[in-house]
Short mmCIF file of C-alpha atoms and ligand atoms in Angstrom, two decimals:
data_model
loop_
_atom_site.label_atom_id
_atom_site.label_comp_id
_atom_site.label_asym_id
_atom_site.label_seq_id
_atom_site.Cartn_x
_atom_site.Cartn_y
_atom_site.Cartn_z
CA UNK X 266 0.00 0.00 0.00
CA UNK X 267 2.68 2.49 1.04
CA UNK X 268 4.89 1.81 -1.97
CA UNK X 269 2.00 2.10 -4.37
CA UNK X 270 1.13 5.50 -2.98
CA UNK X 271 4.61 7.01 -3.20
CA UNK X 272 4.68 7.74 -6.90
CA UNK X 273 1.33 9.53 -7.18
CA UNK X 274 2.09 11.51 -4.05
CA UNK X 275 5.37 12.76 -5.44
CA UNK X 276 3.74 13.67 -8.70
CA UNK X 277 0.68 15.41 -7.32
CA UNK X 278 2.31 16.85 -4.22
CA UNK X 279 -0.85 17.02 -2.20
CA UNK X 280 -3.33 14.17 -1.77
CA UNK X 281 -6.17 16.63 -2.32
CA UNK X 282 -5.12 16.86 -5.93
CA UNK X 283 -5.15 13.14 -6.48
CA UNK X 284 -7.40 11.90 -9.24
CA UNK X 285 -10.47 10.12 -7.83
CA UNK X 286 -9.45 6.77 -6.46
CA UNK X 287 -10.99 3.60 -7.73
CA UNK X 288 -13.80 2.37 -5.53
CA UNK X 289 -12.62 -0.15 -3.03
CA UNK X 290 -14.45 -3.15 -1.70
CA UNK X 291 -13.98 -2.13 1.90
CA UNK X 292 -13.53 1.15 3.68
CA UNK X 293 -10.38 1.39 5.68
CA UNK X 294 -10.85 2.81 9.13
CA UNK X 295 -7.17 2.86 9.97
CA UNK X 296 -5.65 6.18 10.94
CA UNK X 297 -2.03 5.93 9.87
CA UNK X 298 -0.65 9.43 10.22
CA UNK X 299 2.26 9.27 7.76
CA UNK X 300 0.65 8.09 4.52
CA UNK X 301 -2.58 10.01 4.02
CA UNK X 302 -5.08 8.09 1.96
CA UNK X 303 -6.76 9.93 -0.89
CA UNK X 304 -10.04 11.62 0.06
CA UNK X 305 -13.09 9.39 -0.17
CA UNK X 306 -15.32 10.51 -3.03
CA UNK X 307 -19.07 10.04 -3.46
CA UNK X 308 -19.61 6.75 -5.26
CA UNK X 309 -22.80 6.54 -7.33
CA UNK X 310 -22.53 2.76 -7.66
CA UNK X 311 -22.53 2.38 -3.90
CA UNK X 312 -25.64 4.57 -3.70
CA UNK X 313 -27.23 2.36 -6.35
CA UNK X 314 -26.43 -0.75 -4.28
CA UNK X 315 -28.35 0.82 -1.39
CA UNK X 316 -31.31 1.41 -3.72
CA UNK X 317 -31.29 -2.23 -4.82
CA UNK X 318 -31.09 -3.44 -1.25
CA UNK X 319 -34.09 -1.36 -0.16
CA UNK X 320 -36.18 -2.51 -3.11
CA UNK X 321 -35.29 -6.13 -2.31
CA UNK X 322 -37.02 -5.70 1.06
CA UNK X 323 -40.29 -4.98 -0.80
CA UNK X 324 -42.84 -2.23 -0.03
CA UNK X 325 -41.74 -0.48 3.18
CA UNK X 326 -44.58 1.39 4.91
CA UNK X 327 -44.25 2.35 8.62
CA UNK X 328 -44.56 -0.36 11.27
CA UNK X 329 -43.89 -3.24 8.90
CA UNK X 330 -41.27 -5.95 9.00
CA UNK X 331 -39.93 -4.66 5.68
CA UNK X 332 -39.29 -1.19 7.09
CA UNK X 333 -37.70 -2.72 10.20
CA UNK X 334 -35.29 -4.59 7.93
CA UNK X 335 -34.58 -1.39 6.01
CA UNK X 336 -33.91 0.44 9.26
CA UNK X 337 -31.50 -2.28 10.40
CA UNK X 338 -29.72 -2.12 7.06
CA UNK X 339 -29.33 1.67 7.12
CA UNK X 340 -28.22 1.61 10.77
CA UNK X 341 -25.63 -1.13 10.29
CA UNK X 342 -24.19 0.53 7.20
CA UNK X 343 -23.84 3.89 8.94
CA UNK X 344 -22.19 2.21 11.93
CA UNK X 345 -19.76 0.44 9.62
CA UNK X 346 -18.61 3.89 8.44
CA UNK X 347 -17.76 4.72 12.05
CA UNK X 348 -20.80 6.92 12.70
CA UNK X 349 -22.71 7.02 15.97
CA UNK X 350 -26.29 6.06 15.21
CA UNK X 351 -29.37 6.43 17.39
CA UNK X 352 -33.08 5.84 16.94
CA UNK X 353 -35.76 8.40 17.71
CA UNK X 354 -38.67 6.05 18.42
CA UNK X 355 -42.29 7.07 18.88
CA UNK X 356 -45.86 5.97 18.33
CA UNK X 357 -47.98 7.92 15.86
CA UNK X 358 -51.76 8.10 15.65
CA UNK X 359 -52.66 7.54 12.03
CA UNK X 360 -55.86 6.89 10.07
CA UNK X 361 -54.84 3.21 10.30
CA UNK X 362 -54.50 3.32 14.07
CA UNK X 363 -51.35 3.57 16.19
CA UNK X 364 -48.12 2.92 14.33
CA UNK X 365 -44.65 2.46 15.79
CA UNK X 366 -42.15 4.64 14.00
CA UNK X 367 -38.45 5.48 14.35
CA UNK X 368 -36.27 8.17 12.83
CA UNK X 369 -32.64 7.16 12.33
CA UNK X 370 -30.07 9.74 13.41
CA UNK X 371 -26.33 9.66 12.68
CA UNK X 372 -23.99 12.38 13.85
CA UNK X 373 -20.71 13.79 12.60
CA UNK X 374 -19.52 15.80 15.60
CA UNK X 375 -18.10 19.22 14.88
CA UNK X 376 -16.23 21.90 16.83
CA UNK X 377 -19.53 23.44 17.96
CA UNK X 378 -23.06 22.31 18.75
CA UNK X 379 -24.43 24.33 15.86
CA UNK X 380 -26.35 21.82 13.74
CA UNK X 381 -26.80 21.32 10.03
CA UNK X 382 -29.17 18.48 9.17
CA UNK X 383 -29.11 16.48 5.96
CA UNK X 384 -32.22 14.36 5.64
CA UNK X 385 -34.48 12.02 3.69
CA UNK X 386 -37.54 9.95 4.50
CA UNK X 387 -37.10 6.18 4.30
CA UNK X 388 -40.68 4.85 4.38
CA UNK X 389 -42.62 4.03 1.22
CA UNK X 390 -46.23 5.01 0.72
CA UNK X 391 -48.81 2.43 1.81
CA UNK X 392 -50.95 0.96 -0.94
CA UNK X 393 -53.44 -1.81 -0.36
CA UNK X 394 -53.37 -3.15 -3.91
CA UNK X 395 -50.09 -1.96 -5.38
CA UNK X 396 -46.60 -3.41 -5.12
CA UNK X 397 -45.08 0.02 -4.58
CA UNK X 398 -41.29 -0.28 -4.11
CA UNK X 399 -40.37 3.42 -4.33
CA UNK X 400 -37.05 3.40 -6.20
CA UNK X 401 -36.96 7.19 -6.45
CA UNK X 402 -39.38 7.79 -3.59
CA UNK X 403 -37.45 7.31 -1.36
CA UNK X 404 -34.78 4.62 -2.04
CA UNK X 405 -32.58 6.94 -4.14
CA UNK X 406 -32.53 9.74 -1.58
CA UNK X 407 -31.82 7.23 1.19
CA UNK X 408 -28.95 5.72 -0.82
CA UNK X 409 -27.57 9.17 -1.56
CA UNK X 410 -27.76 10.22 2.09
CA UNK X 411 -26.02 7.00 3.20
CA UNK X 412 -23.21 7.63 0.74
CA UNK X 413 -22.90 11.26 1.92
CA UNK X 414 -22.57 9.75 5.40
CA UNK X 415 -19.74 7.49 4.30
CA UNK X 416 -17.84 10.42 2.79
CA UNK X 417 -18.33 12.66 5.83
CA UNK X 418 -17.38 9.85 8.22
CA UNK X 419 -14.11 9.28 6.36
CA UNK X 420 -12.82 12.80 7.02
CA UNK X 421 -10.26 13.11 9.75
CA UNK X 422 -10.71 16.81 10.38
CA UNK X 423 -13.64 17.84 12.56
CA UNK X 424 -16.12 20.12 10.77
CA UNK X 425 -16.72 23.59 12.25
CA UNK X 426 -20.32 22.65 13.02
CA UNK X 427 -22.02 19.34 13.77
CA UNK X 428 -23.64 17.53 10.88
CA UNK X 429 -26.54 15.22 11.54
CA UNK X 430 -28.03 12.81 9.05
CA UNK X 431 -31.68 12.13 9.79
CA UNK X 432 -33.75 9.45 8.06
CA UNK X 433 -37.42 10.16 8.74
CA UNK X 434 -40.07 7.52 9.22
CA UNK X 435 -43.70 8.16 8.22
CA UNK X 436 -43.37 10.92 5.65
CA UNK X 437 -46.07 9.52 3.42
CA UNK X 438 -49.79 9.87 4.07
CA UNK X 439 -51.66 6.66 4.94
CA UNK X 440 -54.69 7.90 3.04
CA UNK X 441 -54.40 8.19 -0.71
CA UNK X 442 -54.25 12.00 -0.77
CA UNK X 443 -51.56 14.04 1.06
CA UNK X 444 -54.14 15.96 3.11
CA UNK X 445 -57.17 13.78 2.56
CA UNK X 446 -57.19 12.65 6.20
CA UNK X 447 -56.09 14.29 9.43
CA UNK X 448 -56.35 17.99 10.18
CA UNK X 449 -54.07 20.98 10.62
CA UNK X 450 -53.05 19.96 14.15
CA UNK X 451 -52.65 16.30 13.29
CA UNK X 452 -51.85 15.92 9.61
CA UNK X 453 -51.72 12.50 7.99
CA UNK X 454 -48.15 12.95 6.72
CA UNK X 455 -44.62 13.99 7.86
CA UNK X 456 -45.00 12.02 11.11
CA UNK X 457 -41.25 11.54 11.55
CA UNK X 458 -40.10 15.06 10.74
CA UNK X 459 -42.77 16.60 12.97
CA UNK X 460 -41.72 14.31 15.79
CA UNK X 461 -38.07 15.14 15.25
CA UNK X 462 -38.78 18.89 15.46
CA UNK X 463 -40.62 18.25 18.73
CA UNK X 464 -37.51 16.42 19.99
CA UNK X 465 -35.27 19.32 18.98
CA UNK X 466 -37.58 21.62 20.93
CA UNK X 467 -37.54 19.31 23.97
CA UNK X 468 -33.73 19.32 23.95
CA UNK X 469 -33.46 23.07 23.29
CA UNK X 470 -31.72 22.36 20.01
CA UNK X 471 -34.00 24.29 17.67
CA UNK X 472 -31.95 27.47 18.08
CA UNK X 473 -28.77 25.58 17.27
CA UNK X 474 -30.26 24.05 14.15
CA UNK X 475 -29.34 26.48 11.39
CA UNK X 476 -30.01 24.57 8.21
CA UNK X 477 -31.97 21.52 7.08
CA UNK X 478 -31.33 19.97 3.68
CA UNK X 479 -33.97 17.52 2.50
CA UNK X 480 -33.41 15.01 -0.29
CA UNK X 481 -36.62 13.57 -1.73
CA UNK X 482 -36.97 12.09 -5.22
CA UNK X 483 -33.66 13.23 -6.71
CA UNK X 484 -32.46 10.04 -8.41
CA UNK X 485 -34.39 10.11 -11.69
CA UNK X 486 -32.21 9.25 -14.68
CA UNK X 487 -33.60 12.37 -16.40
CA UNK X 488 -32.72 14.54 -13.44
CA UNK X 489 -33.95 18.13 -13.41
CA UNK X 490 -34.39 19.97 -10.14
CA UNK X 491 -36.56 23.07 -10.00
CA UNK X 492 -36.85 25.44 -7.07
CA UNK X 493 -39.41 24.74 -4.36
CA UNK X 494 -40.85 28.18 -3.47
CA UNK X 495 -41.40 27.26 0.19
CA UNK X 496 -37.69 26.55 0.72
CA UNK X 497 -35.33 29.11 2.31
CA UNK X 498 -33.86 31.13 -0.50
CA UNK X 499 -30.25 31.65 0.70
CA UNK X 500 -29.85 27.94 1.36
CA UNK X 501 -31.37 27.00 -1.98
CA UNK X 502 -29.15 29.58 -3.72
CA UNK X 503 -25.97 28.11 -2.24
CA UNK X 504 -26.89 24.61 -3.42
CA UNK X 505 -28.08 25.70 -6.87
CA UNK X 506 -24.99 27.86 -7.44
CA UNK X 507 -22.69 25.08 -6.24
CA UNK X 508 -24.35 22.53 -8.51
CA UNK X 509 -24.01 24.83 -11.50
CA UNK X 510 -20.38 25.58 -10.68
CA UNK X 511 -19.75 21.82 -10.76
CA UNK X 512 -21.15 21.79 -14.31
CA UNK X 513 -24.66 20.61 -13.52
CA UNK X 514 -26.44 23.67 -14.86
CA UNK X 515 -28.97 21.55 -16.74
CA UNK X 516 -29.90 19.82 -13.48
CA UNK X 517 -30.21 22.81 -11.13
CA UNK X 518 -32.71 24.93 -13.04
CA UNK X 519 -34.75 27.97 -12.03
CA UNK X 520 -38.24 26.80 -12.89
CA UNK X 521 -40.57 26.56 -9.93
CA UNK X 522 -41.16 23.08 -8.53
CA UNK X 523 -44.56 22.87 -6.88
CA UNK X 524 -44.19 20.50 -3.95
CA UNK X 525 -47.26 21.04 -1.78
CA UNK X 526 -45.76 19.74 1.47
CA UNK X 527 -42.77 17.72 2.61
CA UNK X 528 -40.52 17.00 5.59
CA UNK X 529 -38.87 20.45 5.45
CA UNK X 530 -42.13 22.20 6.38
CA UNK X 531 -42.11 21.46 10.13
CA UNK X 532 -38.57 22.88 10.24
CA UNK X 533 -39.53 26.05 8.40
CA UNK X 534 -42.44 26.32 10.82
CA UNK X 535 -39.94 26.17 13.70
CA UNK X 536 -37.83 28.95 12.16
CA UNK X 537 -35.11 26.69 10.75
CA UNK X 538 -33.78 27.43 7.26
CA UNK X 539 -34.68 24.46 5.07
CA UNK X 540 -34.54 23.38 1.45
CA UNK X 541 -36.30 20.57 -0.41
CA UNK X 542 -34.37 19.00 -3.26
CA UNK X 543 -37.10 17.27 -5.20
CA UNK X 544 -38.23 16.42 -8.72
CA UNK X 545 -41.94 15.88 -8.44
CA UNK X 546 -43.87 17.41 -11.33
CA UNK X 547 -41.59 16.04 -14.05
CA UNK X 548 -41.25 12.57 -12.54
CA UNK X 549 -43.92 10.55 -14.39
CA UNK X 550 -43.63 7.48 -12.11
CA UNK X 551 -44.46 9.21 -8.82
CA UNK X 552 -46.53 6.98 -6.52
CA UNK X 553 -46.91 4.40 -9.23
CA UNK X 554 -46.01 0.73 -9.44
CA UNK X 555 -43.40 1.60 -12.05
CA UNK X 556 -41.29 3.72 -9.67
CA UNK X 557 -38.72 0.99 -10.18
CA UNK X 558 -34.93 0.78 -10.25
CA UNK X 559 -34.64 1.36 -14.00
CA UNK X 560 -35.92 4.93 -13.44
CA UNK X 561 -33.03 5.98 -11.21
CA UNK X 562 -29.36 6.32 -12.02
CA UNK X 563 -26.05 6.24 -10.16
CA UNK X 564 -25.05 9.40 -12.02
CA UNK X 565 -28.06 11.40 -10.78
CA UNK X 566 -27.34 10.37 -7.20
CA UNK X 567 -23.70 11.31 -7.66
CA UNK X 568 -24.65 14.73 -9.02
CA UNK X 569 -26.77 15.51 -5.99
CA UNK X 570 -24.35 13.88 -3.54
CA UNK X 571 -21.35 15.78 -4.87
CA UNK X 572 -23.31 19.02 -4.90
CA UNK X 573 -24.43 18.63 -1.29
CA UNK X 574 -20.91 17.73 -0.15
CA UNK X 575 -19.48 20.76 -1.99
CA UNK X 576 -22.23 23.01 -0.59
CA UNK X 577 -21.73 22.02 3.06
CA UNK X 578 -18.65 24.20 3.71
CA UNK X 579 -20.46 27.20 2.20
CA UNK X 580 -23.62 26.56 4.20
CA UNK X 581 -21.43 26.16 7.29
CA UNK X 582 -19.64 29.43 6.60
CA UNK X 583 -22.97 31.18 6.05
CA UNK X 584 -24.57 30.03 9.28
CA UNK X 585 -21.51 30.90 11.34
CA UNK X 586 -21.19 34.34 9.76
CA UNK X 587 -24.81 35.34 9.59
CA UNK X 588 -26.06 33.71 12.74
CA UNK X 589 -29.57 34.15 11.33
CA UNK X 590 -31.51 33.57 14.51
CA UNK X 591 -29.45 35.74 16.83
CA UNK X 592 -30.46 33.78 19.88
CA UNK X 593 -28.85 33.93 23.34
CA UNK X 594 -27.92 30.24 23.30
CA UNK X 595 -24.91 30.67 21.01
CA UNK X 596 -22.03 30.48 23.46
CA UNK X 597 -20.67 27.50 21.62
CA UNK X 598 -20.32 29.38 18.36
CA UNK X 599 -16.93 30.82 17.77
CA UNK X 600 -16.99 34.31 16.35
ZN1 LIG F 751 -43.91 9.89 -1.94
#
């Protein structure tokens, strides 16, 4: 290993300039100080493997054996990257009665307790008579978030703020329509994200939570991401500009993307800057039996994954500098 690395290191000088390394079968967790390994890059094929795995479990609505298997898979993978993983378990009252749910939370500790969340839901929508496997909704966003987790976990330097990956349970409505059942106080959707916001409140972490990035349906092979008008503009701007600077100007477009509700809403309601990265209106297989693996691509997941990873330092810089909420509980933030 050491000898193999010598020549490219001499040539490139700095490991940061190394060409992307070939994907390896296993992730090394060794911390040898003398021979720095090349930085781990987002691997679209790995994200695609996670999509396949989720689909293999079958339809994955809340409180099913299939979703429990999915949860175990996500949790074990994240742990294998060296991340600390916890479950945020709760019982939700739904139109189908009480359902046990659990958000999955993995943390990348930073120098401060200021939080940036990167998120996706991991449940599929319940259908009585449809074998709905949700390749794009949500397997692709879950796979992308897991791969982002692997990259972040591989970094030796602590980030300036703490990153948390949150996989929400119960995003989808149990009734056919998004707001067909439930009411304003108890909607029949976003069970996990609403519960997670309540947990942030209970732990006095809302003020520390400065940005929430939501991935939802961003793996379509014909990827085109419009702007959700309910998202926080500065946060959306950073991500859109970063994506375009990486050459993905045909993906991050300016047309409006009507979303009509998603897991970012409870965060916006709590005063947290949030952005939804979603392709809904131009995804013809949404909530259909043909939302299958042939509709998503490793390249689309890589585009979004790379863009998020490249945006994080800018989002971090922004939240530290602008301190948007100007709250008293900011002793941990270094000026
Ligand atoms: Zn959906």
